[in-house]
Amino acid sequence: MRKQAFFLNLRTIFTAFLITLGVSATAEDSFRAGLAELAAGSFEKAAATLAEFVKKNPEHPAAVQAMCGNGQALSAMGRNAEAADVFEAALKRRSNRVREAPIRLSCAKCQLHAGRYSAAAEHAHQAIQVSTSPSERAAAYPMLISALCEDERCSEAWLHLQKGADSGELDPNVTVSLAKKVAADALKQGEAKTAREAFGWQMENDQDDRGKQEAALGYAWAQAALATTPTEAADALLEYVDNYPKSPGAARALLAAARKQIDADQTPVAIELLQRLYAQYADASETVDGLTLLIQIAQKAGDEELLQETRAHLAQQHTDTPAARSVLHLAIADAAKSGDDAKFEAVASVVFNAGDPQLVAQTLDRLSETAGNEIVLRFADAGLQRMIDPQQHIVTGAIIDWLFEHQHWSVITEATAKMPAEVLVSNQHQGAVIAESLQRLGSSKAAYDLFTRLAAGSEPTFVVLLRRSELAVQVGSVDEATQAIAAATAAAESSRDRQYVQIVAAQLAIRRADFDSSRKLLDTVVLSPAADQRLRGRAQWLIGETYFMQRDYRAAIDAYRRCETLFPESGWGAAALLQAGKAFEKMGNFRDAAVCYTSLLNKHAKSPYARLASRRLGWIGNETTR
């Protein structure tokens, strides 16, 4: 229930009334104590004291007074349903000591707050009927009107309000406030005729210009609801817009008028109104709905020019709205297809300037699904050119991550090829992804150089140092690799990190042909509980490689088989089967080699090693048939 400023403080009036009543000398002390507690604001104590008095003295002359005091205390504590029940009981008893009207008023108030609107209306109406006090009647009318409105009886509320206004018993400002409530609730509840009358009265009597504007808007909506055709309804709403073009409700009325014209099959008129909407009320929330509606009209009519114009406007002017974000990729595609570079840059910039990595990734996903690879890469390249601005790294980082995930490594490397080195290393994450892209494209030396630059930064991450050490083993000198491994070891924060570095150290030992040292390091990883399946499987596979390089093929086969058997979820099983097959071939055992390759094809058909296994099977077949 909405609180109304025009409700009187009934508790203060009624409490004072109770206290001033004469109480006989034989009345219980507890009754007087309860009233004192009520006056002092000790409501919980007052309710308990007065309830106890009534319980013990149900026939006492002051019992009704005590019940009313109890009801006031309960109401003050927000226990309105309980208070209303107490007042109802007091009314049934009757008493010469307490007048009926104040009890009715208090009961109406409590019933209203308790959501019992029909009962509240009845008590307020009865209070008006039995009271001759102007202040009591003035208090009753607002409760009666509010209760009837909440009970969806707005036409009755309007009749009672007119009666109260005509009698002069209501303050003019209170009457205006009540008329506004009746009108708004009537419109909401579909009682358009009552709403029109009440809004019309408010327009004539409200002394506040803003109130008059609000009433005029409500009157227009009521007129529209009562119109016999959509065109008449649109005219009623447009009359308001023309009379009050700067009012807060003008945009909503204009949008509604456009919809009415659509209902009347006046689409060209609707288009004009919607274009007027976004031209005059660019910042209104209704404008987004209007643009969305205009897009739907253009799509239905096949008007490509209007469609593209509207999508571009929505995307550029209302970027933060869900509606705009849903068409951003379409607006970008439109601009790309138009051949207008400036237009493309303007629309694409909307995404980049939003500074939202999620929006960037979402736009790339949607472009990928609907616009084709060429437009996707053009958009991504336009974004990557902003890498020189540190403020844009959150955006360019999202683009680089998306491109890397979708294996567009060349787009990353081509877009960053001519950028100064300081730009590439200004952000650790971005620099690392660029270096990874170089490595994926076979430029291991360039990747190593970039990781080295990143490692020279103020706070290189463990991942950067680890990847530098791995590449140093591949393309750097032994001294460089040794130094890189030492730096990665120092940066390792967990046992798992240290296991990774041990594998790199083992690979360096392999490079130096120190196979025994390599196997010791790898055995430590295989046996480590801190290492996961993938890491242990990789270490076991490398143990097999050390034996293979020493031409101890039987030992190599045993190591490979352990990898495939002990760590089947590691992802290294396919590589182990391929290498085991090669080892069998080296021993001249083509039958077991074929078994390894066939097993690989059966278990790991989607593995990148499957094609190699298939080729070697074909080669074995040719060899055995010669």
PDB file of C-alpha atoms in Angstrom, residues 304 307-308 311 329-341 343-345 347 366-367 369-376 378:
ATOM      1  CA  GLU A 304      17.596  -2.326 -47.022  1.00  0.00           C
ATOM      2  CA  LEU A 307      17.367  -1.071 -42.279  1.00  0.00           C
ATOM      3  CA  GLN A 308      21.051  -0.209 -42.500  1.00  0.00           C
ATOM      4  CA  ARG A 311      20.846  -0.279 -37.318  1.00  0.00           C
ATOM      5  CA  HIS A 329      27.584  -7.056 -35.621  1.00  0.00           C
ATOM      6  CA  LEU A 330      24.973  -6.432 -38.316  1.00  0.00           C
ATOM      7  CA  ALA A 331      25.795  -2.724 -38.406  1.00  0.00           C
ATOM      8  CA  ILE A 332      29.504  -3.550 -38.728  1.00  0.00           C
ATOM      9  CA  ALA A 333      28.777  -5.977 -41.566  1.00  0.00           C
ATOM     10  CA  ASP A 334      26.591  -3.357 -43.273  1.00  0.00           C
ATOM     11  CA  ALA A 335      29.394  -0.801 -43.063  1.00  0.00           C
ATOM     12  CA  ALA A 336      31.974  -3.279 -44.362  1.00  0.00           C
ATOM     13  CA  LYS A 337      29.817  -4.189 -47.358  1.00  0.00           C
ATOM     14  CA  SER A 338      29.125  -0.536 -48.146  1.00  0.00           C
ATOM     15  CA  GLY A 339      32.785   0.066 -49.018  1.00  0.00           C
ATOM     16  CA  ASP A 340      32.759   3.241 -46.912  1.00  0.00           C
ATOM     17  CA  ASP A 341      35.892   3.015 -44.734  1.00  0.00           C
ATOM     18  CA  LYS A 343      31.514   4.408 -41.844  1.00  0.00           C
ATOM     19  CA  PHE A 344      33.126   1.076 -41.009  1.00  0.00           C
ATOM     20  CA  GLU A 345      35.595   2.722 -38.642  1.00  0.00           C
ATOM     21  CA  VAL A 347      30.646   1.632 -36.256  1.00  0.00           C
ATOM     22  CA  ARG A 366      28.423 -13.102 -34.126  1.00  0.00           C
ATOM     23  CA  LEU A 367      30.405 -11.766 -37.075  1.00  0.00           C
ATOM     24  CA  GLU A 369      28.510 -16.794 -37.559  1.00  0.00           C
ATOM     25  CA  THR A 370      26.801 -14.306 -39.903  1.00  0.00           C
ATOM     26  CA  ALA A 371      29.221 -12.095 -41.826  1.00  0.00           C
ATOM     27  CA  GLY A 372      32.038 -14.297 -43.054  1.00  0.00           C
ATOM     28  CA  ASN A 373      35.735 -14.604 -42.324  1.00  0.00           C
ATOM     29  CA  GLU A 374      36.832 -11.557 -44.320  1.00  0.00           C
ATOM     30  CA  ILE A 375      34.739  -9.109 -42.291  1.00  0.00           C
ATOM     31  CA  VAL A 376      35.736 -10.827 -39.030  1.00  0.00           C
ATOM     32  CA  ARG A 378      38.961  -6.800 -40.969  1.00  0.00           C
TER      33      ARG A 378
END
